[in-house]
Amino acid sequence: MSITLTFHGAAGCVTGSCVEVETPGVRLLIDCGMFQGPKTLKALNYGDFPFDPKTVDAVLLTHAHLDHAGLLPKLVKAGFTGPIHATAATRDLCGVMLPDAGGIQETEVRHLNRRNLRRGLPQVEPIYTARDGERTIRQFSKVKLGVPVEIAPGVRAIYWEAGHILGATSIELRVDTEDGETSFLFSGDIGQGGRDYAADPEGPAGVDHLILESTYGNRDRLNLAPPERRAVLAQELRDAHAAGGPVLIPTFAVERAQEIIADLVALMESGEVPEADIFLDSPLAIEATEVFQQRGYNRTTGLNPFDRLRAGGRLNFLRKPAESDRIERLRGWHIILAGSGMCDAGRVRGHLKRLLWRREVTVLLSGYQAVGTLGRILEEGASRVSIQGDEVQVRARIRALDIYSGHADAGGLVAWAKAREPVAGAVFLCHGEPEALEGLNARLVAAGFDGASIRIPDLDSAYGVSGAAVGEDPAQSPRRAARLAPGAAVKADWHNARVALNMTLNAALANAPTDAAREELLARLADVLSRQGEPPPESDPGLDTRAEAG
């Protein structure tokens, strides 16, 4: 009996995690995540699923981050009626995050539809609504770490601590076949270990197939103990204070916001940094903070490090947009945490728009920035950016802290994979950009894994598995058209290029010496655009028709 694995997301990129597991008797999804990054990639969120949601029997969810759970309400809306198996903490966080994601979509679609009406363009619908998110939570089924769960006849799952965020797990899946049991281990997102905010990652030894995330597969990061981590943050804050403040921290609402606030409070209590008002400007992060205070017990340390988040009265929750708007009047030293962490949505865009041009401001990026996001563009040193249609010059200090990531680095991933040996069959590398995937591939081979057993799936690629044997499943491929061109998931797309061109044109017009020069520039550009679609001259020496035919 063959089992088929199909990688519907996080294949060749970091987001959209979703693996379909199909046996003759059951169809499962491991995660059902949202794509983030360039608009070309995010457009996949609006299209049909590459499978029929009505035929999915169950979802096994690793954790609550939107790139793993964000399309669950769309799945339910499209007819999925089965259970969603997850830990209690993951269920509670999804109970906050999924309705919030639906509400954000409703708000953004309302704004977009108003613009479309003015432009004579068609109206659009949100992927799902806040109510869809609320309905989805009813289908959650709670699991406990280490306790086998009967998913379907002959199919069992065991959830293991992943050490990534609150409630995050790796999932061991065991399937009975005519030739015996076949086992899979889906890593989910693996933490580095040694953190006071999350337990150390665990997992079984001896599986047939390992599906391994690769976010930092080609990078070794500083793996700092809590005191050293806080010392690095303290130095950044002292430098920001010397620059005149304020500090803006684009933050991920779940885990990152709570960790940074806990460190800020500890540093201010110890006198290592000047005291400041801390503003948490994210309704989602505020609700998630309450979940962390209730469920944030760390099994490794025996403590809940989030107990004192509101100690000293320094932390202010900004729940309403009007409260967010009021802090525009503040000057001097204060700290704002606002979503989203990659700067591509949420209230942080308004803060960036009003703060980026000020030299005394520090923008502190605190996590992974996907290709095509505003966070990645800032991290790479852009001097001008476009935010909500307006150009903004970047004069603020842009700093990136790589000490808070919930992902293990390359060394941590290899060590975790080695602890799972022996792996009888294949190692599938996913959830990484191409350089990270290839880097982790090379490191695993150097660590003793058989290079011939390592697979790097493309989007929607399928593999037939029989025991420890693996092969590409030719029966799967023809029924699915390619949703993206190869490499498109990790490249800045034409939307990014259009914004860059607009800014380049505006700068050229501003720097032109005379109005006549500006008119000449516009005329040349108009001439180029007017000739789009015309066939090239037959005598064009630059045209090689042989290359076209080849």
CSV table of N, CA and C in Angstrom, one decimal, residues 19 21 24 103 139 151 166 170 215 218 253 292 309 337 460 463 477 485:
chain,number,residue,atom,x,y,z
A,19,VAL,N,0.9,20.1,4.4
A,19,VAL,CA,1.3,18.8,3.8
A,19,VAL,C,0.0,17.9,3.8
A,21,VAL,N,-1.5,14.2,3.5
A,21,VAL,CA,-1.1,12.8,3.7
A,21,VAL,C,-2.3,12.0,3.3
A,24,PRO,N,-5.1,4.9,1.3
A,24,PRO,CA,-6.3,4.4,0.7
A,24,PRO,C,-7.6,4.7,1.5
A,103,GLY,N,-11.0,39.5,10.8
A,103,GLY,CA,-11.4,40.9,11.0
A,103,GLY,C,-10.5,41.9,10.2
A,139,GLN,N,-14.3,23.3,15.8
A,139,GLN,CA,-13.8,22.0,15.3
A,139,GLN,C,-12.5,21.6,15.9
A,151,ILE,N,-6.4,9.0,15.1
A,151,ILE,CA,-6.9,9.9,14.1
A,151,ILE,C,-8.0,9.3,13.2
A,166,LEU,N,4.4,29.0,22.4
A,166,LEU,CA,3.5,28.4,23.3
A,166,LEU,C,2.6,27.4,22.6
A,170,SER,N,5.9,19.1,17.4
A,170,SER,CA,6.2,18.3,16.3
A,170,SER,C,5.2,17.1,16.3
A,215,THR,N,14.1,27.0,8.0
A,215,THR,CA,14.1,28.5,8.0
A,215,THR,C,15.5,29.1,8.1
A,218,ASN,N,20.8,27.6,6.6
A,218,ASN,CA,22.2,28.0,6.2
A,218,ASN,C,22.8,29.0,7.1
A,253,ALA,N,2.7,39.1,16.9
A,253,ALA,CA,1.8,39.2,18.0
A,253,ALA,C,1.9,38.1,19.0
A,292,PHE,N,-0.8,34.0,27.3
A,292,PHE,CA,0.5,33.6,27.8
A,292,PHE,C,0.6,33.7,29.3
A,309,LEU,N,4.6,40.7,33.2
A,309,LEU,CA,4.5,41.6,32.1
A,309,LEU,C,4.0,43.0,32.4
A,337,LEU,N,5.5,48.8,20.5
A,337,LEU,CA,5.5,47.5,19.8
A,337,LEU,C,4.2,47.4,19.0
A,460,ASP,N,3.4,21.8,-4.4
A,460,ASP,CA,2.4,20.8,-4.9
A,460,ASP,C,3.0,19.6,-5.4
A,463,TYR,N,4.9,12.7,-3.5
A,463,TYR,CA,5.8,11.6,-3.3
A,463,TYR,C,5.0,10.4,-2.8
A,477,SER,N,1.0,14.3,-10.2
A,477,SER,CA,1.4,15.6,-10.9
A,477,SER,C,0.5,16.1,-12.0
A,485,ALA,N,5.3,29.8,-10.9
A,485,ALA,CA,6.5,29.5,-11.7
A,485,ALA,C,7.6,29.2,-10.7
